[in-house]
């Protein structure tokens, strides 16, 4: 009856989608999110890397200070380079869906499918993302007149270098200092941050959606429940993986190689609270994107359903 219908939130699988629409919509949406949350990504990275509260007192303080000293451009340092991570986003979704399909041959349990697929998707995505991350994080660290990281962009003859000039400069410096390995600094730390992050995210997302669905009236739209459970899951996952994220940022920016030493040093200098650095900025940057991703992903899947399937689904 209608009762069971409500409880079973339909999961749209990969074969039901019109791939071309899916990618085009996906990229446009992602760009819109990126532009809106990028400043918080930059702030989170600076907060995680700074010693104690030497530069900024918190998310809001950092926002105001960066605007004041560096203008809007300051909040978008490294943005263009960071855009290349869009590719990894597409690879993530594709790997996620294809792995689910593959796993379902052996095991049809949704939690198992989500875990394995989430993990594999992260692995693929991180291999593309880490080098881009390393470069864009060094760009985020450039402040007026000084840098918070290891590398400082040279100003050529007083005039500010163009964006890709700076990027090239940083790439050359990383390569000089560390060779090819330099671009994979923090690769392990990234995997330790993002694989648990995405593996934890999906089960929590389904869990919150089910909990909410049992608490709310029957006619409450699915989309609303999903829009609430997404950010809840993201906040939960962010909180659990933030300690690792702080370490990842430091390893990548300061060029340390050891996760354990970085962890010890952070504990020695700032105690356990050091592990929460940048958490609120991280949740702020995760929330809008998660809402859009969840609502978008579900809507996207509905919009991208192959035309012949549209009537067969009632939402």
Coordinates of C-alpha atoms in Angstrom, one line a residue:
X1 CA 0.0 0.0 0.0
X2 CA 0.9 3.7 0.2
X3 CA 2.6 3.0 3.5
X4 CA 5.5 0.9 2.1
X5 CA 5.8 3.2 -0.9
X6 CA 6.7 6.0 1.3
X7 CA 9.5 4.1 3.1
X8 CA 11.2 2.9 0.0
X9 CA 13.0 5.9 -1.3
X10 CA 13.6 4.8 -4.9
X11 CA 17.3 4.7 -5.8
X12 CA 17.9 5.5 -9.4
X13 CA 20.6 3.3 -10.9
X14 CA 23.1 4.2 -13.6
X15 CA 21.5 2.5 -16.5
X16 CA 18.4 4.7 -16.2
X17 CA 20.2 7.9 -17.0
X18 CA 20.8 9.9 -20.2
X19 CA 24.5 10.3 -19.7
X20 CA 25.0 13.4 -21.8
X21 CA 22.4 15.5 -19.9
X22 CA 23.8 14.2 -16.7
X23 CA 27.3 15.5 -17.3
X24 CA 26.3 18.8 -18.7
X25 CA 23.9 19.6 -15.9
X26 CA 26.4 18.2 -13.5
X27 CA 29.2 20.5 -14.6
X28 CA 27.1 23.6 -14.6
X29 CA 25.8 22.9 -11.2
X30 CA 29.2 22.1 -9.8
X31 CA 30.6 25.4 -11.1
X32 CA 27.9 27.4 -9.4
X33 CA 28.5 25.7 -6.1
X34 CA 32.3 26.0 -6.5
X35 CA 32.1 29.8 -7.0
X36 CA 29.9 30.2 -3.9
X37 CA 31.8 28.0 -1.5
X38 CA 35.4 28.5 -2.7
X39 CA 36.2 31.4 -0.2
X40 CA 35.4 29.1 2.7
X41 CA 37.6 26.4 1.3
X42 CA 40.4 28.9 1.1
X43 CA 39.7 30.1 4.7
X44 CA 39.5 26.6 6.0
X45 CA 42.9 25.8 4.5
X46 CA 44.5 29.0 6.0
X47 CA 43.0 28.3 9.4
X48 CA 44.2 24.7 9.4
X49 CA 47.7 25.8 8.4
X50 CA 48.2 28.9 10.7
X51 CA 50.0 28.5 14.0
X52 CA 47.5 28.8 16.8
X53 CA 45.5 31.9 16.0
X54 CA 48.4 33.9 14.8
X55 CA 46.6 35.4 11.8
X56 CA 42.9 34.8 12.0
X57 CA 40.6 34.3 15.0
X58 CA 38.1 32.2 13.2
X59 CA 36.1 31.8 10.0
X60 CA 34.3 35.2 10.1
X61 CA 37.5 37.1 11.2
X62 CA 39.4 35.5 8.3
X63 CA 36.7 36.4 5.8
X64 CA 36.7 40.0 6.9
X65 CA 40.5 40.3 7.0
X66 CA 41.2 38.7 3.7
X67 CA 38.5 40.9 2.0
X68 CA 40.1 44.0 3.6
X69 CA 43.7 43.2 2.8
X70 CA 43.4 41.3 -0.5
X71 CA 40.0 42.1 -1.9
X72 CA 37.7 39.6 -3.5
X73 CA 40.5 38.2 -5.6
X74 CA 42.2 37.2 -2.3
X75 CA 39.2 34.9 -1.5
X76 CA 39.6 33.3 -5.0
X77 CA 43.3 32.5 -5.0
X78 CA 44.0 29.3 -6.8
X79 CA 40.3 29.1 -7.9
X80 CA 41.1 28.5 -11.6
X81 CA 43.6 25.7 -10.9
X82 CA 41.1 24.2 -8.5
X83 CA 38.5 24.1 -11.2
X84 CA 40.5 21.2 -12.7
X85 CA 39.2 19.1 -9.9
X86 CA 35.9 19.1 -11.8
X87 CA 37.3 16.2 -13.8
X88 CA 37.8 14.2 -10.7
X89 CA 34.3 14.9 -9.6
X90 CA 33.0 13.4 -12.9
X91 CA 35.4 10.4 -12.4
X92 CA 34.1 10.1 -8.8
X93 CA 30.4 9.8 -9.9
X94 CA 31.2 7.5 -12.8
X95 CA 33.4 5.2 -10.6
X96 CA 30.8 5.3 -7.9
X97 CA 28.0 4.2 -10.2
X98 CA 30.0 1.6 -12.1
X99 CA 31.3 0.0 -8.9
X100 CA 27.8 -0.2 -7.5
X101 CA 26.7 -2.0 -10.7
X102 CA 29.7 -4.4 -10.4
X103 CA 29.2 -5.1 -6.7
X104 CA 25.5 -5.8 -7.2
X105 CA 26.5 -8.9 -9.2
X106 CA 27.9 -10.4 -5.9
X107 CA 26.0 -8.6 -3.2
X108 CA 22.8 -6.6 -3.4
X109 CA 23.0 -5.0 0.1
X110 CA 22.7 -1.2 -0.3
X111 CA 25.1 -0.5 2.5
X112 CA 27.8 -2.8 1.1
X113 CA 27.3 -1.3 -2.4
X114 CA 27.6 2.3 -1.0
X115 CA 30.7 1.5 1.0
X116 CA 32.7 -0.3 -1.6
X117 CA 31.6 2.2 -4.3
X118 CA 32.2 5.2 -2.2
X119 CA 35.7 4.0 -1.3
X120 CA 36.7 3.1 -4.9
X121 CA 35.3 6.3 -6.2
X122 CA 37.4 8.3 -3.7
X123 CA 40.5 6.4 -4.6
X124 CA 40.2 7.3 -8.3
X125 CA 39.2 10.8 -7.6
X126 CA 42.0 11.5 -5.2
X127 CA 44.6 10.3 -7.7
X128 CA 43.5 13.2 -9.9
X129 CA 42.7 15.7 -7.2
X130 CA 45.8 15.5 -5.0
X131 CA 48.3 17.2 -7.4
X132 CA 45.7 19.9 -8.2
X133 CA 45.0 20.3 -4.5
X134 CA 48.7 20.7 -3.7
X135 CA 49.1 23.4 -6.3
X136 CA 46.0 25.3 -5.5
X137 CA 46.7 25.1 -1.7
X138 CA 50.1 26.7 -2.3
X139 CA 48.3 29.5 -4.2
X140 CA 45.8 29.9 -1.4
X141 CA 48.7 30.5 1.0
X142 CA 50.0 33.5 -0.9
X143 CA 49.2 36.7 1.0
X144 CA 50.1 40.2 0.2
X145 CA 53.8 40.4 0.6
X146 CA 54.4 37.0 2.2
X147 CA 53.3 33.4 2.0
X148 CA 52.0 31.1 4.8
X149 CA 53.4 28.1 3.0
X150 CA 56.8 26.9 1.8
X151 CA 56.8 28.6 -1.5
X152 CA 56.4 32.3 -2.4
X153 CA 55.3 33.5 -5.8
X154 CA 58.0 35.8 -7.2
X155 CA 56.8 39.1 -8.3
X156 CA 58.4 39.9 -11.6
X157 CA 59.5 43.5 -12.0
X158 CA 56.8 44.8 -9.6
X159 CA 53.8 43.9 -11.7
X160 CA 51.7 41.1 -10.3
X161 CA 52.0 37.9 -12.3
X162 CA 49.0 36.6 -14.1
X163 CA 47.1 33.7 -12.6
X164 CA 48.7 31.0 -14.7
X165 CA 52.1 32.8 -14.3
X166 CA 51.8 32.2 -10.6
X167 CA 50.6 28.7 -11.1
X168 CA 53.6 27.9 -13.3
X169 CA 55.9 29.5 -10.8
X170 CA 54.5 27.3 -8.0
X171 CA 54.6 24.1 -10.1
X172 CA 58.3 24.8 -11.0
X173 CA 59.1 25.4 -7.3
X174 CA 57.4 22.2 -6.1
X175 CA 59.2 20.2 -8.8
X176 CA 62.5 21.8 -7.9
X177 CA 62.1 21.1 -4.2
X178 CA 60.6 17.6 -4.3
X179 CA 60.5 16.3 -7.9
X180 CA 57.4 14.5 -9.1
X181 CA 56.7 13.2 -5.6
X182 CA 56.0 16.7 -4.5
X183 CA 52.7 16.7 -6.3
X184 CA 51.6 13.7 -4.3
X185 CA 52.4 15.1 -0.9
X186 CA 49.7 14.2 1.5
X187 CA 48.3 11.6 -0.9
X188 CA 48.0 9.1 1.9
X189 CA 46.6 11.8 4.3
X190 CA 44.1 12.7 1.5
X191 CA 43.0 9.1 1.1
X192 CA 42.7 8.8 4.9
X193 CA 40.5 11.9 4.9
X194 CA 38.3 11.4 1.9
X195 CA 37.8 7.7 1.7
X196 CA 36.4 7.6 5.3
X197 CA 34.6 10.8 4.5
X198 CA 32.7 9.5 1.5
X199 CA 32.4 6.0 3.0
X200 CA 30.8 7.5 6.1
X201 CA 28.7 10.0 4.2
X202 CA 26.5 7.6 2.3
X203 CA 25.4 5.3 5.2
X204 CA 24.8 8.4 7.4
X205 CA 22.8 10.0 4.6
X206 CA 20.6 7.0 4.2
X207 CA 20.3 6.7 7.9
X208 CA 19.2 10.3 8.5
X209 CA 16.8 10.1 5.5
X210 CA 15.2 7.1 7.0
X211 CA 15.0 8.5 10.5
X212 CA 13.5 11.8 9.2
X213 CA 11.1 9.9 6.9
X214 CA 9.7 8.0 9.9
X215 CA 9.3 11.2 11.9
X216 CA 7.6 13.3 9.2
X217 CA 4.1 13.2 7.9
X218 CA 3.6 10.9 4.9
X219 CA 3.1 13.7 2.3
X220 CA 6.4 15.4 3.2
X221 CA 8.4 15.6 -0.1
X222 CA 11.3 13.2 -0.3
X223 CA 13.5 16.0 -1.7
X224 CA 13.1 18.0 1.5
X225 CA 14.2 15.0 3.6
X226 CA 17.1 14.5 1.3
X227 CA 18.1 18.1 1.5
X228 CA 18.2 17.9 5.3
X229 CA 19.9 14.6 5.6
X230 CA 22.6 15.5 3.1
X231 CA 24.1 18.3 5.2
X232 CA 23.6 16.4 8.4
X233 CA 25.6 13.5 7.0
X234 CA 28.2 15.9 5.7
X235 CA 28.5 17.6 9.1
X236 CA 28.8 14.2 10.8
X237 CA 31.5 13.0 8.3
X238 CA 33.4 16.3 8.4
X239 CA 33.6 16.2 12.2
X240 CA 34.8 12.7 12.2
X241 CA 37.5 13.3 9.5
X242 CA 38.5 16.8 10.4
X243 CA 41.6 15.8 12.4
X244 CA 42.9 14.1 9.4
X245 CA 42.0 17.0 7.2
X246 CA 44.0 19.4 9.3
X247 CA 47.0 17.1 9.0
X248 CA 46.5 16.7 5.3
X249 CA 46.5 20.5 4.8
X250 CA 49.7 20.9 6.8
X251 CA 51.5 18.0 5.1
X252 CA 50.6 19.5 1.7
X253 CA 51.4 23.1 2.5
X254 CA 54.5 22.7 4.8
X255 CA 55.9 19.8 2.7
X256 CA 56.3 17.4 5.6
X257 CA 56.3 13.8 4.7
X258 CA 55.2 12.1 7.9
X259 CA 51.6 12.1 9.0
X260 CA 52.6 10.9 12.5
X261 CA 55.2 13.6 13.1
X262 CA 52.8 16.3 11.8
X263 CA 50.1 14.9 14.2
X264 CA 52.6 15.0 17.2
X265 CA 53.7 18.5 16.4
X266 CA 50.2 19.7 16.1
X267 CA 49.2 18.1 19.5
X268 CA 52.3 19.5 21.1
X269 CA 51.7 23.0 19.9
X270 CA 47.9 23.3 20.0
X271 CA 46.6 20.3 21.9
X272 CA 43.5 18.3 20.9
X273 CA 41.7 21.5 19.9
X274 CA 44.1 21.9 17.1
X275 CA 42.3 19.0 15.4
X276 CA 39.1 21.0 15.1
X277 CA 40.8 23.8 13.2
X278 CA 38.8 25.0 10.2
X279 CA 35.9 22.7 11.1
X280 CA 33.2 25.4 11.1
X281 CA 34.6 26.8 7.8
X282 CA 34.6 23.2 6.5
X283 CA 31.0 22.6 7.5
X284 CA 30.0 26.0 6.0
X285 CA 31.7 25.1 2.7
X286 CA 30.2 21.6 2.8
X287 CA 26.6 22.5 3.6
X288 CA 25.5 24.4 0.5
X289 CA 27.4 22.1 -1.8
X290 CA 25.9 19.1 -0.1
X291 CA 22.3 20.4 -0.3
X292 CA 22.8 21.2 -4.0
X293 CA 24.6 18.0 -4.6
X294 CA 21.9 15.9 -3.0
X295 CA 18.9 17.8 -4.4
X296 CA 20.8 18.3 -7.6
X297 CA 21.9 14.7 -7.8
X298 CA 18.4 13.4 -7.2
X299 CA 16.8 16.0 -9.5
X300 CA 19.6 15.5 -12.1
X301 CA 18.8 11.8 -12.1
X302 CA 15.1 12.6 -12.6
X303 CA 15.9 15.1 -15.3
X304 CA 18.3 12.7 -16.9
X305 CA 16.1 9.6 -16.8
X306 CA 15.8 8.1 -20.3
X307 CA 12.5 9.5 -21.7
X308 CA 10.8 6.1 -21.9
X309 CA 11.3 5.6 -18.1
X310 CA 9.9 8.9 -16.9
X311 CA 6.2 7.8 -16.7
X312 CA 7.2 4.6 -14.9
X313 CA 8.3 6.5 -11.9
X314 CA 6.0 8.4 -9.6
X315 CA 7.8 10.7 -7.2

